[in-house]
CSV table of N, CA and C in Angstrom, one decimal:
chain,number,residue,atom,x,y,z
A,1,MET,N,-11.3,-5.0,13.1
A,1,MET,CA,-11.4,-3.7,13.4
A,1,MET,C,-12.8,-3.8,14.0
A,2,PRO,N,-12.8,-3.1,15.5
A,2,PRO,CA,-14.6,-2.8,15.8
A,2,PRO,C,-15.5,-2.0,14.8
A,3,GLU,N,-16.7,-2.4,14.8
A,3,GLU,CA,-17.5,-1.3,14.2
A,3,GLU,C,-17.4,0.0,14.4
A,4,GLY,N,-17.6,0.7,13.5
A,4,GLY,CA,-17.6,2.1,14.1
A,4,GLY,C,-15.8,3.1,14.0
A,5,THR,N,-15.0,2.6,13.8
A,5,THR,CA,-13.7,2.8,13.8
A,5,THR,C,-13.4,3.7,12.8
A,6,PRO,N,-12.9,4.7,12.7
A,6,PRO,CA,-12.8,5.8,11.6
A,6,PRO,C,-11.8,5.1,10.6
A,7,HIS,N,-11.9,5.7,9.4
A,7,HIS,CA,-11.2,5.2,8.1
A,7,HIS,C,-9.9,5.6,8.6
A,8,GLN,N,-9.9,6.6,9.0
A,8,GLN,CA,-8.2,6.8,9.3
A,8,GLN,C,-7.6,6.0,10.3
A,9,VAL,N,-8.0,5.5,11.4
A,9,VAL,CA,-7.6,4.8,11.7
A,9,VAL,C,-7.1,3.6,11.3
A,10,THR,N,-8.0,3.2,10.7
A,10,THR,CA,-8.0,1.4,10.2
A,10,THR,C,-6.6,1.5,8.8
A,11,HIS,N,-7.2,3.0,8.2
A,11,HIS,CA,-6.1,3.0,7.3
A,11,HIS,C,-4.8,3.2,7.6
A,12,ALA,N,-4.1,3.6,8.6
A,12,ALA,CA,-3.2,4.0,9.4
A,12,ALA,C,-2.5,2.4,9.9
A,13,LEU,N,-3.1,1.8,10.1
A,13,LEU,CA,-2.7,0.2,10.8
A,13,LEU,C,-2.5,-0.6,10.0
A,14,VAL,N,-3.2,-0.4,8.6
A,14,VAL,CA,-3.2,-1.4,7.7
A,14,VAL,C,-1.9,-0.7,6.9
A,15,SER,N,-1.7,0.2,6.4
A,15,SER,CA,-0.7,0.5,5.9
A,15,SER,C,0.6,0.0,6.9
A,16,ARG,N,0.3,0.8,8.1
A,16,ARG,CA,1.6,0.1,8.8
A,16,ARG,C,2.1,-1.6,9.0
A,17,MET,N,0.5,-2.5,8.6
A,17,MET,CA,0.8,-3.5,8.9
A,17,MET,C,1.6,-4.1,7.3
A,18,GLN,N,1.4,-3.5,6.4
A,18,GLN,CA,1.8,-3.9,5.2
A,18,GLN,C,2.9,-3.5,5.0
A,19,ARG,N,3.4,-2.4,5.6
A,19,ARG,CA,4.9,-2.5,6.0
A,19,ARG,C,5.9,-2.9,6.2
A,20,ILE,N,5.2,-3.6,7.4
A,20,ILE,CA,6.2,-4.4,8.1
A,20,ILE,C,6.2,-5.7,7.2
A,21,ILE,N,5.1,-6.3,6.7
A,21,ILE,CA,5.0,-7.3,5.8
A,21,ILE,C,6.1,-7.1,4.2
A,22,ASP,N,5.7,-6.1,3.9
A,22,ASP,CA,6.5,-5.6,2.6
A,22,ASP,C,7.9,-5.8,2.7
A,23,LYS,N,8.6,-5.4,4.5
A,23,LYS,CA,9.7,-5.4,4.6
A,23,LYS,C,10.3,-6.8,4.7
A,24,TRP,N,9.5,-7.4,5.7
A,24,TRP,CA,9.6,-9.2,5.8
A,24,TRP,C,10.1,-9.6,4.7
A,25,VAL,N,8.9,-9.5,3.5
A,25,VAL,CA,9.4,-10.5,2.4
A,25,VAL,C,10.3,-9.8,1.6
A,26,ASP,N,10.9,-8.4,1.8
A,26,ASP,CA,12.3,-8.2,0.8
A,26,ASP,C,13.3,-8.5,2.0
A,27,ASP,N,13.3,-8.8,3.2
A,27,ASP,CA,14.4,-9.5,3.5
A,27,ASP,C,14.7,-10.7,3.3
A,28,TYR,N,13.3,-11.2,3.3
A,28,TYR,CA,13.4,-13.0,2.9
A,28,TYR,C,13.8,-13.1,1.3
A,29,THR,N,13.6,-12.4,0.8
A,29,THR,CA,13.9,-12.2,-0.9
A,29,THR,C,15.1,-12.2,-0.9
A,30,ALA,N,15.8,-10.9,-0.7
A,30,ALA,CA,17.1,-10.5,-0.6
A,30,ALA,C,18.1,-11.9,-0.2
A,31,ALA,N,17.7,-12.8,1.3
A,31,ALA,CA,18.5,-13.5,2.1
A,31,ALA,C,18.4,-14.9,1.3
A,32,GLU,N,17.1,-15.4,0.5
A,32,GLU,CA,16.9,-16.6,0.1
A,32,GLU,C,16.6,-16.6,-1.5
A,33,LEU,N,16.0,-16.1,-2.0
A,33,LEU,CA,15.7,-15.6,-3.2
A,33,LEU,C,16.5,-15.2,-4.4
A,34,PRO,N,17.6,-15.5,-4.6
A,34,PRO,CA,18.6,-14.9,-5.6
A,34,PRO,C,18.0,-14.6,-7.1
A,35,ALA,N,17.2,-15.3,-7.5
A,35,ALA,CA,16.8,-15.2,-8.7
A,35,ALA,C,16.0,-14.0,-8.7
A,36,LEU,N,14.7,-14.0,-7.9
A,36,LEU,CA,13.6,-13.1,-7.7
A,36,LEU,C,14.1,-11.7,-7.5
A,37,HIS,N,15.6,-11.7,-6.4
A,37,HIS,CA,16.0,-10.8,-6.0
A,37,HIS,C,16.6,-10.0,-6.8
A,38,ALA,N,17.3,-10.6,-7.7
A,38,ALA,CA,18.3,-9.9,-9.0
A,38,ALA,C,17.1,-9.4,-9.7
A,39,GLU,N,16.2,-10.2,-10.4
A,39,GLU,CA,15.2,-9.9,-10.9
A,39,GLU,C,14.7,-8.1,-10.4
A,40,LEU,N,14.2,-8.2,-9.3
A,40,LEU,CA,13.6,-7.1,-8.9
A,40,LEU,C,14.9,-5.8,-8.9
A,41,THR,N,15.9,-6.1,-8.3
A,41,THR,CA,16.9,-4.6,-8.3
A,41,THR,C,17.7,-4.6,-9.7
A,42,GLY,N,17.6,-5.5,-10.4
A,42,GLY,CA,17.9,-5.2,-11.8
A,42,GLY,C,16.9,-4.7,-12.5
A,43,GLU,N,15.6,-4.7,-12.1
A,43,GLU,CA,14.4,-3.7,-13.1
A,43,GLU,C,14.4,-2.2,-12.2
A,44,GLU,N,14.9,-2.2,-11.1
A,44,GLU,CA,15.1,-1.1,-10.4
A,44,GLU,C,16.1,-0.3,-11.1
A,45,LEU,N,17.5,-0.8,-11.3
A,45,LEU,CA,18.2,0.0,-11.8
A,45,LEU,C,18.3,-0.2,-13.5
A,46,TRP,N,17.7,-0.9,-14.1
A,46,TRP,CA,17.2,-1.1,-15.3
A,46,TRP,C,16.6,0.5,-15.9
A,47,ARG,N,15.4,0.7,-14.8
A,47,ARG,CA,14.3,2.1,-15.0
A,47,ARG,C,14.7,2.8,-14.1
A,48,ALA,N,15.8,3.3,-13.7
A,48,ALA,CA,16.1,4.1,-12.7
A,48,ALA,C,15.7,5.2,-13.5
A,49,LYS,N,15.0,5.7,-12.2
A,49,LYS,CA,13.9,7.1,-12.8
A,49,LYS,C,14.2,8.5,-11.7
A,50,GLY,N,15.8,8.5,-11.7
A,50,GLY,CA,16.5,9.4,-11.1
A,50,GLY,C,15.7,10.1,-10.0
A,51,TYR,N,16.4,11.4,-9.9
A,51,TYR,CA,15.8,11.8,-8.4
A,51,TYR,C,14.6,12.0,-8.0
A,52,ASP,N,13.9,11.2,-6.5
A,52,ASP,CA,12.5,11.3,-6.3
A,52,ASP,C,12.6,12.0,-5.1
A,53,PRO,N,11.6,13.3,-4.9
A,53,PRO,CA,11.9,14.2,-3.7
A,53,PRO,C,11.5,13.1,-2.2
A,54,ALA,N,10.4,12.3,-3.2
A,54,ALA,CA,9.5,11.7,-1.7
A,54,ALA,C,9.9,9.9,-1.3
A,55,ALA,N,11.0,9.8,-2.0
A,55,ALA,CA,11.6,8.6,-1.9
A,55,ALA,C,12.4,8.3,-0.4
A,56,GLY,N,12.3,7.8,0.2
A,56,GLY,CA,12.4,6.9,1.3
A,56,GLY,C,12.3,7.7,2.9
A,57,LEU,N,10.6,8.3,2.3
A,57,LEU,CA,10.4,9.1,4.0
A,57,LEU,C,9.3,8.4,4.6
A,58,GLU,N,9.8,8.8,5.5
A,58,GLU,CA,8.8,8.0,6.7
A,58,GLU,C,6.6,8.1,6.1
A,59,PRO,N,6.5,7.0,6.8
A,59,PRO,CA,5.1,6.6,6.2
A,59,PRO,C,4.3,8.3,6.7
A,60,GLU,N,4.7,8.8,7.3
A,60,GLU,CA,3.7,10.1,7.7
A,60,GLU,C,3.6,11.3,6.9
A,61,TYR,N,4.2,10.8,6.1
A,61,TYR,CA,4.5,11.8,5.0
A,61,TYR,C,4.4,11.4,3.6
A,62,ASP,N,3.8,10.6,3.8
A,62,ASP,CA,2.8,9.6,2.3
A,62,ASP,C,1.8,11.0,2.3
A,63,GLY,N,1.7,11.1,0.7
A,63,GLY,CA,1.3,11.7,-0.3
A,63,GLY,C,1.5,13.2,0.0
A,64,ILE,N,2.0,13.7,1.1
A,64,ILE,CA,2.7,14.9,1.0
A,64,ILE,C,3.3,15.9,0.0
A,65,HIS,N,3.2,16.8,-0.7
A,65,HIS,CA,3.3,17.4,-1.9
A,65,HIS,C,5.2,18.3,-1.0
A,66,PRO,N,6.2,18.1,-1.6
A,66,PRO,CA,7.7,18.0,-1.0
A,66,PRO,C,7.6,19.6,-1.2
A,67,ASP,N,7.3,20.1,-1.9
A,67,ASP,CA,7.5,21.8,-2.3
A,67,ASP,C,6.6,22.4,-1.0
A,68,PRO,N,7.2,23.8,-0.3
A,68,PRO,CA,5.4,24.4,-0.3
A,68,PRO,C,5.2,25.3,-1.0
A,69,GLU,N,4.0,25.5,-0.3
A,69,GLU,CA,3.3,26.8,-1.5
A,69,GLU,C,3.7,27.9,-0.9
A,70,LEU,N,4.0,29.1,-2.2
A,70,LEU,CA,4.4,30.2,-2.3
A,70,LEU,C,3.1,31.2,-1.7
A,71,ASP,N,3.4,32.1,-0.7
A,71,ASP,CA,1.9,32.8,-0.1
A,71,ASP,C,1.9,33.9,-0.9
A,72,GLU,N,1.1,34.3,-0.9
A,72,GLU,CA,0.9,35.8,-2.2
A,72,GLU,C,1.7,36.6,-1.5
A,73,GLY,N,2.6,37.7,-2.6
A,73,GLY,CA,3.2,38.0,-2.4
A,73,GLY,C,5.0,37.9,-2.2
A,74,GLU,N,5.3,36.7,-2.0
A,74,GLU,CA,6.5,36.0,-1.5
A,74,GLU,C,7.4,35.9,-2.9
A,75,GLN,N,8.9,35.9,-2.6
A,75,GLN,CA,9.5,36.0,-3.5
A,75,GLN,C,9.4,34.4,-4.1
A,76,PRO,N,9.6,34.1,-5.7
A,76,PRO,CA,9.9,32.4,-6.0
A,76,PRO,C,11.1,31.9,-5.5
A,77,PHE,N,10.8,30.6,-5.6
A,77,PHE,CA,12.0,29.7,-4.8
A,77,PHE,C,13.5,29.6,-5.9
A,78,LEU,N,14.7,29.9,-5.4
A,78,LEU,CA,15.6,29.7,-6.5
A,78,LEU,C,15.2,28.3,-7.6
A,79,PHE,N,14.8,27.3,-6.7
A,79,PHE,CA,14.6,25.8,-7.4
A,79,PHE,C,13.8,25.7,-6.4
A,80,THR,N,13.2,24.0,-7.0
A,80,THR,CA,12.1,23.5,-6.1
A,80,THR,C,12.7,22.2,-6.3
A,81,LEU,N,11.9,20.9,-5.1
A,81,LEU,CA,12.3,19.6,-5.1
A,81,LEU,C,12.2,18.9,-6.1
A,82,THR,N,10.6,19.2,-6.6
A,82,THR,CA,9.8,18.9,-8.1
A,82,THR,C,10.7,19.3,-9.1
A,83,GLY,N,11.1,20.3,-9.1
A,83,GLY,CA,11.8,20.8,-10.4
A,83,GLY,C,13.2,20.4,-10.6
A,84,LEU,N,13.8,19.9,-9.4
A,84,LEU,CA,15.2,19.3,-9.6
A,84,LEU,C,14.9,17.8,-10.0
A,85,ALA,N,13.8,17.3,-9.5
A,85,ALA,CA,13.1,16.0,-10.1
A,85,ALA,C,13.2,16.0,-11.6
A,86,GLN,N,12.7,16.9,-12.0
A,86,GLN,CA,12.3,17.1,-13.4
A,86,GLN,C,13.6,17.3,-14.2
A,87,GLU,N,14.7,18.1,-13.8
A,87,GLU,CA,15.7,18.1,-14.7
A,87,GLU,C,16.5,17.5,-14.7
A,88,MET,N,16.4,16.1,-13.6
A,88,MET,CA,17.5,14.8,-13.1
A,88,MET,C,16.9,14.0,-14.6
A,89,LYS,N,15.9,13.8,-14.9
A,89,LYS,CA,14.8,12.6,-15.1
A,89,LYS,C,15.6,12.1,-16.3
A,90,PRO,N,15.8,10.6,-16.3
A,90,PRO,CA,16.7,10.0,-17.4
A,90,PRO,C,15.7,9.8,-18.4
A,91,GLU,N,16.7,9.3,-19.6
A,91,GLU,CA,16.6,9.1,-20.5
A,91,GLU,C,15.4,7.7,-20.5
A,92,PRO,N,14.3,7.5,-21.5
A,92,PRO,CA,13.5,6.3,-21.3
A,92,PRO,C,14.8,5.0,-21.7
A,93,PRO,N,14.5,3.9,-21.0
A,93,PRO,CA,15.0,2.7,-20.9
A,93,PRO,C,15.1,1.8,-22.1
A,94,LEU,N,15.7,1.2,-22.2
A,94,LEU,CA,16.0,0.3,-23.3
A,94,LEU,C,15.1,-0.9,-23.2
A,95,PRO,N,15.1,-1.5,-23.9
A,95,PRO,CA,14.1,-3.0,-23.9
A,95,PRO,C,15.0,-3.8,-23.0
A,96,ARG,N,14.3,-4.6,-22.0
A,96,ARG,CA,15.5,-5.6,-21.0
A,96,ARG,C,15.6,-6.7,-22.1
A,97,PRO,N,16.8,-7.6,-22.0
A,97,PRO,CA,16.8,-8.7,-22.7
A,97,PRO,C,15.7,-9.8,-22.2
A,98,PRO,N,15.3,-10.8,-23.1
A,98,PRO,CA,14.8,-11.8,-22.7
A,98,PRO,C,15.2,-12.9,-21.5
A,99,LEU,N,14.3,-13.5,-21.0
A,99,LEU,CA,14.8,-14.5,-20.1
A,99,LEU,C,14.8,-16.1,-20.9
A,100,SER,N,15.6,-16.5,-19.9
A,100,SER,CA,15.6,-18.0,-21.1
A,100,SER,C,14.4,-18.8,-19.9
A,101,ALA,N,14.0,-20.1,-20.6
A,101,ALA,CA,13.2,-21.1,-20.4
A,101,ALA,C,13.2,-21.0,-18.6
A,102,GLU,N,14.5,-21.5,-18.3
A,102,GLU,CA,14.7,-21.9,-17.2
A,102,GLU,C,14.7,-20.8,-16.0
A,103,GLU,N,15.5,-19.7,-16.9
A,103,GLU,CA,15.1,-18.2,-15.8
A,103,GLU,C,13.6,-17.8,-15.4
A,104,LYS,N,12.6,-18.2,-16.1
A,104,LYS,CA,11.8,-18.0,-16.1
A,104,LYS,C,11.3,-19.2,-15.4
A,105,ARG,N,11.0,-20.4,-15.1
A,105,ARG,CA,10.8,-21.6,-14.4
A,105,ARG,C,11.1,-21.1,-13.2
A,106,GLN,N,12.5,-20.5,-13.0
A,106,GLN,CA,13.2,-20.3,-11.1
A,106,GLN,C,12.4,-19.2,-10.5
A,107,LEU,N,12.0,-18.2,-11.4
A,107,LEU,CA,11.4,-16.9,-11.2
A,107,LEU,C,10.1,-17.3,-10.4
A,108,ARG,N,9.7,-18.1,-11.6
A,108,ARG,CA,7.9,-18.7,-11.0
A,108,ARG,C,8.0,-19.3,-9.6
A,109,GLN,N,8.8,-20.0,-9.5
A,109,GLN,CA,9.2,-20.5,-8.4
A,109,GLN,C,9.5,-19.9,-7.0
A,110,GLU,N,10.3,-19.0,-7.1
A,110,GLU,CA,10.6,-18.0,-6.2
A,110,GLU,C,9.3,-17.0,-6.1
A,111,ILE,N,8.6,-16.9,-7.2
A,111,ILE,CA,7.7,-15.4,-6.6
A,111,ILE,C,6.7,-16.5,-5.7
A,112,HIS,N,6.3,-17.9,-6.0
A,112,HIS,CA,5.3,-18.5,-5.2
A,112,HIS,C,6.4,-18.9,-3.8
A,113,LEU,N,7.3,-18.6,-3.4
A,113,LEU,CA,7.9,-18.4,-2.3
A,113,LEU,C,7.9,-17.7,-1.5
A,114,ALA,N,8.1,-16.2,-2.1
A,114,ALA,CA,7.8,-15.0,-1.6
A,114,ALA,C,6.4,-14.7,-1.8
A,115,ASP,N,5.1,-15.1,-2.2
A,115,ASP,CA,3.9,-15.1,-1.7
A,115,ASP,C,3.6,-15.5,-0.6
A,116,THR,N,4.4,-16.9,-0.7
A,116,THR,CA,3.7,-18.1,0.8
A,116,THR,C,4.2,-17.4,2.1
A,117,CYS,N,5.6,-16.7,1.4
A,117,CYS,CA,6.3,-15.7,2.9
A,117,CYS,C,4.9,-14.4,2.9
A,118,ALA,N,4.9,-13.9,2.3
A,118,ALA,CA,3.8,-12.8,2.4
A,118,ALA,C,2.9,-13.4,3.3
A,119,GLU,N,2.0,-14.3,2.9
A,119,GLU,CA,1.1,-15.0,3.9
A,119,GLU,C,1.3,-15.2,5.0
A,120,ASP,N,2.6,-15.9,5.1
A,120,ASP,CA,3.2,-16.6,6.6
A,120,ASP,C,3.3,-14.9,7.7
A,121,ALA,N,4.0,-13.6,6.8
A,121,ALA,CA,4.0,-13.1,7.6
A,121,ALA,C,3.0,-11.9,8.0
A,122,GLY,N,2.2,-12.0,7.0
A,122,GLY,CA,0.5,-11.6,7.2
A,122,GLY,C,0.0,-11.9,8.9
A,123,ARG,N,0.1,-13.3,8.5
A,123,ARG,CA,-0.4,-14.0,9.5
A,123,ARG,C,0.0,-13.9,11.0
A,124,GLU,N,1.5,-13.9,10.9
A,124,GLU,CA,2.3,-13.6,12.1
A,124,GLU,C,1.7,-12.4,12.8
A,125,VAL,N,1.9,-11.2,11.6
A,125,VAL,CA,1.6,-9.7,12.3
A,125,VAL,C,0.2,-10.3,12.5
A,126,CYS,N,-1.0,-10.5,12.1
A,126,CYS,CA,-2.3,-10.7,12.9
A,126,CYS,C,-2.2,-11.3,13.8
A,127,PHE,N,-1.5,-12.1,14.5
A,127,PHE,CA,-1.7,-13.1,15.8
A,127,PHE,C,-0.7,-12.3,16.7
A,128,ALA,N,0.2,-11.2,15.9
A,128,ALA,CA,0.9,-10.3,17.3
A,128,ALA,C,0.3,-9.2,17.3
A,129,LEU,N,-0.7,-8.8,16.4
A,129,LEU,CA,-1.6,-7.9,17.1
A,129,LEU,C,-2.8,-8.4,18.2
A,130,VAL,N,-3.4,-9.6,17.8
A,130,VAL,CA,-4.2,-9.9,18.5
A,130,VAL,C,-3.4,-10.4,20.2
A,131,GLY,N,-2.6,-10.7,19.9
A,131,GLY,CA,-1.9,-10.9,21.6
A,131,GLY,C,-1.7,-9.4,22.5
A,132,HIS,N,-1.8,-8.0,21.3
A,132,HIS,CA,-1.6,-7.0,22.2
A,132,HIS,C,-2.9,-5.8,22.2
A,133,ARG,N,-3.9,-6.8,21.8
A,133,ARG,CA,-5.2,-6.3,21.9
A,133,ARG,C,-6.0,-6.0,23.5
A,134,PRO,N,-5.7,-6.6,24.6
A,134,PRO,CA,-5.7,-5.8,25.9
A,134,PRO,C,-4.8,-5.0,26.4
A,135,ARG,N,-4.1,-4.6,26.0
A,135,ARG,CA,-3.0,-3.1,25.7
A,135,ARG,C,-3.2,-2.1,25.1
A,136,ILE,N,-3.5,-2.7,23.8
A,136,ILE,CA,-4.4,-1.6,22.7
A,136,ILE,C,-5.6,-0.8,23.6
A,137,LYS,N,-6.5,-1.9,24.0
A,137,LYS,CA,-7.6,-1.2,24.3
A,137,LYS,C,-7.5,-0.4,25.8
A,138,ALA,N,-6.6,-1.0,26.4
A,138,ALA,CA,-6.2,-0.4,28.0
A,138,ALA,C,-5.8,1.4,27.5
A,139,ALA,N,-4.9,1.3,26.0
A,139,ALA,CA,-4.3,2.5,25.7
A,139,ALA,C,-5.3,3.5,25.3
A,140,VAL,N,-6.5,3.0,24.9
A,140,VAL,CA,-7.1,3.7,24.0
A,140,VAL,C,-8.2,3.9,24.8
A,141,GLN,N,-8.5,3.0,26.1
A,141,GLN,CA,-9.5,4.1,26.8
A,141,GLN,C,-9.0,4.8,28.2
A,142,ARG,N,-7.9,4.8,27.8
A,142,ARG,CA,-6.4,5.8,28.9
A,142,ARG,C,-6.4,7.2,28.3
A,143,PHE,N,-6.3,7.0,27.0
A,143,PHE,CA,-5.5,8.0,25.9
A,143,PHE,C,-6.3,9.1,25.3
A,144,VAL,N,-7.1,7.6,24.4
A,144,VAL,CA,-8.1,8.1,23.6
A,144,VAL,C,-9.2,8.7,23.7
A,145,GLU,N,-9.9,8.0,24.5
A,145,GLU,CA,-11.7,8.7,24.7
A,145,GLU,C,-11.7,9.7,25.6
A,146,PRO,N,-10.7,9.7,26.5
A,146,PRO,CA,-10.6,11.5,27.2
A,146,PRO,C,-10.0,12.5,26.0
A,147,GLN,N,-10.0,12.2,25.4
A,147,GLN,CA,-9.5,13.5,24.3
A,147,GLN,C,-10.5,13.6,23.4
A,148,ILE,N,-11.4,12.5,22.9
A,148,ILE,CA,-12.6,12.6,22.5
A,148,ILE,C,-13.4,13.1,23.2
A,149,GLN,N,-13.7,12.6,24.5
A,149,GLN,CA,-15.1,13.2,25.2
A,149,GLN,C,-14.5,14.7,26.0
A,150,ALA,N,-13.4,15.1,26.0
A,150,ALA,CA,-13.1,16.8,26.2
A,150,ALA,C,-13.5,17.1,24.8
A,151,ILE,N,-13.1,16.8,23.4
A,151,ILE,CA,-13.8,17.7,22.4
A,151,ILE,C,-15.4,17.7,22.2
A,152,ILE,N,-15.8,16.5,22.5
A,152,ILE,CA,-17.5,16.3,22.2
A,152,ILE,C,-18.1,17.3,23.6
A,153,ASP,N,-17.1,17.1,24.7
A,153,ASP,CA,-18.0,18.2,26.0
A,153,ASP,C,-17.6,19.6,25.2
A,154,ASP,N,-16.5,20.1,25.1
A,154,ASP,CA,-16.2,21.4,24.4
A,154,ASP,C,-17.0,22.1,22.9
A,155,LEU,N,-17.5,21.3,22.4
A,155,LEU,CA,-18.1,21.1,21.0
A,155,LEU,C,-19.6,21.5,21.6
A,156,SER,N,-20.2,20.8,23.0
A,156,SER,CA,-21.4,20.8,23.1
A,156,SER,C,-21.8,22.0,23.7
A,157,ARG,N,-20.8,22.9,24.7
A,157,ARG,CA,-20.5,24.0,25.4
A,157,ARG,C,-20.6,25.1,24.4
A,158,ASN,N,-20.1,25.0,23.3
A,158,ASN,CA,-20.0,26.1,22.2
A,158,ASN,C,-21.5,25.9,21.3
A,159,LEU,N,-22.0,24.8,21.4
A,159,LEU,CA,-23.3,24.7,20.5
A,159,LEU,C,-24.2,25.8,21.1
A,160,GLU,N,-25.2,26.1,20.2
A,160,GLU,CA,-26.1,27.3,20.9
A,160,GLU,C,-27.2,25.7,20.5
A,161,PRO,N,-28.4,26.0,21.4
A,161,PRO,CA,-29.6,25.1,21.3
A,161,PRO,C,-30.3,25.6,19.9
A,162,PRO,N,-31.2,24.7,19.7
A,162,PRO,CA,-32.4,25.0,18.5
A,162,PRO,C,-33.0,25.9,19.2
A,163,GLN,N,-33.5,27.0,17.9
A,163,GLN,CA,-34.4,27.8,18.5
A,163,GLN,C,-36.1,27.1,18.4
């Protein structure tokens, strides 16, 4: 990222890249690493968390509270998504059975392979971005910079000069 890039822009790009890499590794794990996949999906089942209103939402909704705030004088809701999640909370999970020495060895090996896949995916994503750099620069110059200049011009017109 060039110096002076706003934090929000950097964060959005890095978050999107991380989601692409995570999906790549998840697909690889499901297809090629049976012990690790079974361990991860078994962990999810073992520690079922019940209803989560924020699960599966698009990245644009990360961090947004699922229930709207009531305005003054409004009637309360019959139910809220957060309230439903609390009602459907399961019992605490039982301890998982221990893994054998062979299962632990295979899991370590597959974790190493998943890490290697993540590094490879990260490199490919970065190289893909480098390949698109001229198009990204052109789009920023064509669409973003005129908007920023218009905002600055509007602010400059409405500011009073110092006395």
